[in-house]
Short mmCIF file of C-alpha atoms in Angstrom, two decimals:
data_model
loop_
_atom_site.label_atom_id
_atom_site.label_comp_id
_atom_site.label_asym_id
_atom_site.label_seq_id
_atom_site.Cartn_x
_atom_site.Cartn_y
_atom_site.Cartn_z
CA MET M 1 179.85 84.33 127.67
CA THR M 2 181.93 85.21 125.32
CA ALA M 3 185.41 88.17 125.69
CA PRO M 4 183.88 91.92 125.86
CA GLY M 5 182.90 93.25 122.90
CA TRP M 6 179.78 95.54 122.01
CA ALA M 7 177.21 95.70 124.34
CA LEU M 8 174.11 96.91 123.23
CA ILE M 9 171.75 98.29 125.60
CA THR M 10 167.89 99.90 124.79
CA GLY M 11 166.88 102.17 127.35
CA ALA M 12 169.84 103.46 128.76
CA THR M 13 169.29 106.23 130.15
CA SER M 14 166.62 104.87 132.57
CA GLY M 15 167.63 103.88 135.91
CA LEU M 16 168.33 100.72 135.52
CA GLY M 17 169.42 101.88 132.13
CA ARG M 18 172.15 103.79 133.55
CA ALA M 19 172.78 100.83 135.86
CA LEU M 20 173.57 98.47 133.23
CA ALA M 21 175.75 100.54 131.46
CA ARG M 22 177.61 101.48 134.24
CA ARG M 23 178.41 98.55 134.80
CA CYS M 24 179.35 96.92 131.03
CA ALA M 25 181.93 99.49 130.67
CA LEU M 26 183.54 98.44 133.90
CA ALA M 27 183.14 94.64 133.19
CA GLY M 28 185.23 95.75 129.70
CA TRP M 29 182.51 96.36 127.32
CA ASP M 30 181.97 99.19 124.77
CA LEU M 31 178.91 101.01 125.42
CA VAL M 32 176.18 101.16 122.35
CA LEU M 33 173.61 102.71 124.12
CA VAL M 34 170.32 103.51 123.10
CA ALA M 35 167.44 105.80 123.94
CA ARG M 36 165.03 109.06 123.25
CA ARG M 37 166.45 111.90 125.59
CA ASP M 38 169.69 112.71 123.83
CA ALA M 39 170.88 114.98 126.38
CA LEU M 40 170.82 112.33 129.28
CA LEU M 41 172.52 110.17 126.66
CA GLN M 42 175.48 112.67 126.67
CA GLU M 43 175.62 113.14 130.45
CA LEU M 44 175.52 108.99 131.03
CA GLU M 45 178.73 108.85 128.28
CA ARG M 46 179.90 111.50 130.46
CA GLU M 47 179.99 109.70 133.77
CA ILE M 48 180.77 106.90 132.04
CA THR M 49 184.06 108.26 130.66
CA ARG M 50 184.83 110.26 133.95
CA GLU M 51 184.55 106.72 135.83
CA LEU M 52 186.66 105.33 133.24
CA VAL M 53 189.41 108.10 133.26
CA GLU M 54 189.42 108.13 137.48
CA ARG M 55 190.72 103.54 136.46
CA CYS M 56 193.11 104.34 133.91
CA THR M 57 191.05 102.93 131.34
CA SER M 58 188.71 104.13 128.15
CA ARG M 59 186.18 102.40 125.99
CA ARG M 60 184.64 102.68 122.83
CA ILE M 61 181.00 104.55 123.32
CA ARG M 62 178.14 104.89 121.05
CA LEU M 63 175.01 106.54 120.97
CA VAL M 64 171.89 106.30 119.60
CA CYS M 65 169.39 109.22 120.36
CA LEU M 66 166.08 107.01 119.41
CA ASP M 67 162.38 106.64 120.17
CA LEU M 68 162.25 102.57 119.79
CA SER M 69 158.40 103.06 120.06
CA VAL M 70 158.06 104.08 115.97
CA PRO M 71 157.50 102.13 113.88
CA SER M 72 160.41 101.21 111.87
CA ALA M 73 162.80 102.19 115.29
CA VAL M 74 164.95 99.10 114.77
CA ASP M 75 165.90 99.88 110.75
CA VAL M 76 166.80 102.99 112.13
CA LEU M 77 169.41 101.58 114.52
CA GLU M 78 171.18 99.22 112.49
CA ARG M 79 171.63 102.15 109.72
CA SER M 80 173.59 104.10 112.65
CA LEU M 81 175.77 101.47 114.35
CA ALA M 82 176.44 101.60 110.45
CA ASP M 83 177.44 104.66 110.60
CA GLN M 84 178.86 105.03 113.48
CA GLY M 85 181.23 101.73 112.70
CA VAL M 86 179.67 99.40 114.66
CA ASP M 87 179.93 95.62 113.25
CA PRO M 88 176.54 93.98 114.84
CA GLY M 89 178.73 90.42 114.57
CA GLU M 90 180.58 91.69 117.21
CA ILE M 91 178.23 92.69 119.76
CA GLY M 92 178.20 90.07 122.37
CA LEU M 93 175.86 91.24 124.60
CA LEU M 94 172.49 92.81 124.21
CA ILE M 95 170.33 94.06 126.73
CA ASN M 96 166.83 94.49 125.58
CA ASN M 97 165.69 96.87 128.55
CA ALA M 98 163.38 99.82 127.39
CA GLY M 99 159.94 99.32 128.72
CA VAL M 100 157.24 101.04 130.46
CA GLY M 101 153.78 100.41 131.83
CA ASP M 102 150.75 101.96 133.03
CA HIS M 103 148.08 101.38 136.09
CA GLY M 104 144.27 102.09 135.91
CA CYS M 105 141.29 100.33 134.18
CA PHE M 106 142.30 98.64 130.50
CA HIS M 107 139.39 100.67 128.98
CA GLU M 108 140.23 104.57 130.74
CA LEU M 109 143.84 103.29 129.15
CA SER M 110 144.59 105.82 125.74
CA ARG M 111 145.40 103.76 123.06
CA GLU M 112 148.30 105.37 122.19
CA ARG M 113 149.58 104.67 125.38
CA ILE M 114 148.22 100.82 125.02
CA GLU M 115 150.21 100.88 121.31
CA GLN M 116 153.43 102.28 122.49
CA THR M 117 153.49 99.79 126.04
CA ILE M 118 152.87 96.62 122.94
CA ALA M 119 155.61 98.33 120.54
CA LEU M 120 158.82 98.87 123.31
CA ASN M 121 157.74 95.68 125.15
CA VAL M 122 156.77 93.45 122.91
CA CYS M 123 157.40 93.93 119.20
CA VAL M 124 160.89 95.71 119.75
CA VAL M 125 162.04 93.31 121.23
CA THR M 126 160.95 90.85 119.55
CA GLN M 127 162.19 92.29 115.91
CA ALA M 128 165.49 93.36 118.03
CA ILE M 129 166.39 90.19 118.17
CA HIS M 130 165.75 88.86 114.87
CA ARG M 131 167.44 91.71 113.64
CA PHE M 132 171.22 90.67 115.45
CA LEU M 133 170.31 87.60 116.73
CA PRO M 134 171.88 86.00 113.37
CA ARG M 135 175.16 87.61 113.38
CA MET M 136 175.63 87.06 116.92
CA LYS M 137 178.68 84.77 117.42
CA ARG M 138 178.89 81.34 119.89
CA GLY M 139 179.11 82.71 123.49
CA SER M 140 177.13 85.46 122.50
CA THR M 141 174.33 86.69 125.56
CA VAL M 142 170.69 88.07 124.09
CA CYS M 143 169.45 89.09 128.04
CA THR M 144 166.04 90.54 128.48
CA VAL M 145 165.05 92.65 131.29
CA ALA M 146 161.59 91.04 131.59
CA SER M 147 159.32 91.44 135.45
CA VAL M 148 158.17 89.34 138.17
CA ALA M 149 154.86 90.34 136.66
CA ALA M 150 155.47 87.83 133.82
CA PHE M 151 154.31 84.88 136.22
CA THR M 152 151.03 86.21 136.98
CA PRO M 153 147.78 87.81 135.31
CA GLY M 154 147.75 91.66 136.25
CA PRO M 155 144.56 92.95 136.88
CA LEU M 156 144.72 96.73 136.21
CA MET M 157 148.35 96.56 134.24
CA ALA M 158 147.09 94.33 131.88
CA VAL M 159 148.75 95.08 128.86
CA TYR M 160 152.06 95.12 130.94
CA TYR M 161 151.73 92.08 132.75
CA ALA M 162 150.91 90.28 129.67
CA SER M 163 153.59 91.99 127.52
CA LYS M 164 156.25 91.05 129.77
CA ALA M 165 154.93 87.19 130.16
CA TYR M 166 155.58 87.25 126.44
CA ALA M 167 159.05 88.58 126.66
CA LEU M 168 160.44 85.98 129.32
CA SER M 169 157.91 83.00 126.97
CA LEU M 170 160.39 83.99 124.07
CA SER M 171 163.42 84.14 125.90
CA GLU M 172 162.83 80.67 127.58
CA SER M 173 161.95 79.57 124.30
CA LEU M 174 164.52 80.86 121.93
CA ALA M 175 166.81 79.98 125.21
CA GLU M 176 166.61 76.91 124.32
CA GLU M 177 166.45 76.66 120.74
CA TYR M 178 169.56 78.07 120.17
CA ARG M 179 171.05 76.26 122.71
CA PRO M 180 172.85 74.31 120.42
CA ARG M 181 174.85 76.91 118.66
CA GLY M 182 175.76 78.14 121.87
CA VAL M 183 174.35 81.88 121.99
CA ARG M 184 172.76 82.26 125.56
CA PHE M 185 168.75 83.60 126.43
CA VAL M 186 168.51 84.81 129.73
CA ALA M 187 165.74 86.21 131.49
CA VAL M 188 166.07 88.76 133.90
CA CYS M 189 162.33 88.80 135.58
CA PRO M 190 163.14 91.92 138.98
CA GLY M 191 160.72 92.88 141.41
CA PRO M 192 159.93 96.76 142.99
CA PHE M 193 162.94 98.63 142.97
CA GLN M 194 163.96 102.57 143.21
CA SER M 195 162.95 103.55 139.43
CA GLY M 196 161.30 106.20 137.87
CA PHE M 197 158.64 103.71 136.49
CA HIS M 198 155.90 103.41 139.20
CA ALA M 199 155.66 107.55 139.29
CA ALA M 200 155.72 106.94 135.38
CA ALA M 201 153.09 104.07 135.33
CA GLY M 202 150.76 106.19 138.21
CA ILE M 203 151.44 103.61 140.78
CA GLY M 204 152.99 103.95 144.49
CA SER M 205 155.67 101.77 145.43
CA GLY M 206 155.82 101.43 148.58
CA GLY M 207 157.80 99.92 151.57
CA ARG M 208 162.26 99.99 151.20
CA LEU M 209 162.98 98.75 146.98
CA PRO M 210 167.11 97.80 145.53
CA THR M 211 168.58 99.75 143.84
CA ALA M 212 168.42 100.20 140.77
CA ASP M 213 172.26 99.48 140.64
CA ALA M 214 171.90 96.80 143.48
CA VAL M 215 169.66 95.15 140.83
CA ALA M 216 172.27 95.83 137.83
CA GLY M 217 174.53 94.06 140.08
CA ARG M 218 172.33 90.56 140.14
CA VAL M 219 171.34 90.96 136.22
CA MET M 220 175.15 91.13 135.35
CA ALA M 221 175.93 88.21 137.43
CA ALA M 222 172.66 86.65 135.57
CA VAL M 223 174.28 87.21 132.77
CA ARG M 224 177.75 85.32 133.74
CA ARG M 225 176.26 82.61 134.35
CA GLY M 226 173.71 82.40 131.44
CA SER M 227 171.00 80.76 133.11
CA ALA M 228 167.19 81.48 131.11
CA VAL M 229 165.36 82.59 133.99
CA VAL M 230 166.64 84.89 136.91
CA PRO M 231 163.77 86.15 139.53
CA VAL M 232 165.52 89.59 141.55
CA GLY M 233 165.27 89.59 144.70
CA GLY M 234 163.79 87.08 147.52
CA GLY M 235 160.23 88.54 146.84
CA ALA M 236 160.42 88.04 143.18
CA TRP M 237 161.45 84.52 143.73
CA LEU M 238 158.53 83.63 145.98
CA TRP M 239 156.77 85.09 143.72
CA ALA M 240 158.13 82.89 140.64
CA LEU M 241 157.45 79.35 142.27
CA ALA M 242 154.24 80.36 144.25
CA GLY M 243 152.57 82.46 141.15
CA PRO M 244 151.94 79.81 138.93
CA ARG M 245 151.28 76.99 141.09
CA LEU M 246 148.12 79.31 142.76
CA PRO M 247 144.51 78.61 141.43
CA ARG M 248 144.42 80.41 138.61
CA TRP M 249 141.06 82.53 139.78
CA ALA M 250 143.67 83.26 143.11
CA ALA M 251 146.38 84.48 141.09
CA ARG M 252 143.39 87.20 139.55
CA ARG M 253 142.10 87.96 142.90
CA ILE M 254 145.25 88.11 144.88
CA MET M 255 147.45 90.33 141.89
CA HIS M 256 144.01 92.74 141.97
CA ALA M 257 143.80 93.39 145.06
CA LEU M 258 147.54 94.19 145.15
CA GLN M 259 147.13 96.45 142.27
CA ARG M 260 143.90 98.36 143.92
CA ARG M 261 146.02 98.68 146.83
CA ARG M 262 148.66 100.92 144.73
CA SER M 263 146.53 102.61 143.40
#
């Protein structure tokens, strides 16, 4: 991984996004934080700045208040970077963290929510990589937060599971394609953890889950190693190994049963 420059993090005010922003700052990265709620971005900037001051250091922090699910969002993002003096060629770490998902029968989901899921989990990930990759230098890293959901079909969360399978496949493919150029691609596949995702998706989390900060620590370790695919959590490793080896019909049945229980 290249020496710290700019780290661009989407979904920066979510539980995992906040934890990643803090860890990136403490690791020496300047920050471009992208999220749709300005008040939360301002609050996050103050928190990080306060912690850095306590450590007698500082970082450049740029905020981009933007709903990434709208058309041409990446164009708006690029213009905002230029307006704030951020050279895309100095982005050494791109973290695709923004994403959504819904639980429920496919035909009962709203068209708007389905389109938003595809826009955030598929289109923006693809467009951001396509836009910034040509100017990323050798040693840079693109980290995409996929999910353990990427390894199996997901009845009752069909669009979300399909979108994460896409993100994993894209990241793996580019990891090999750009290996000779020295740009690394890391797909992080966490299992469930403490965040607002489960409530937003309309499902119960159940059990004791790792914190967002613990997951962020694993993500940053994966970025340092440059591993192409990194399941995060014991359950995630188990399912990453076992899921693809199950007969397809068995994987569908198991996941359907699990999702019904989480309703």
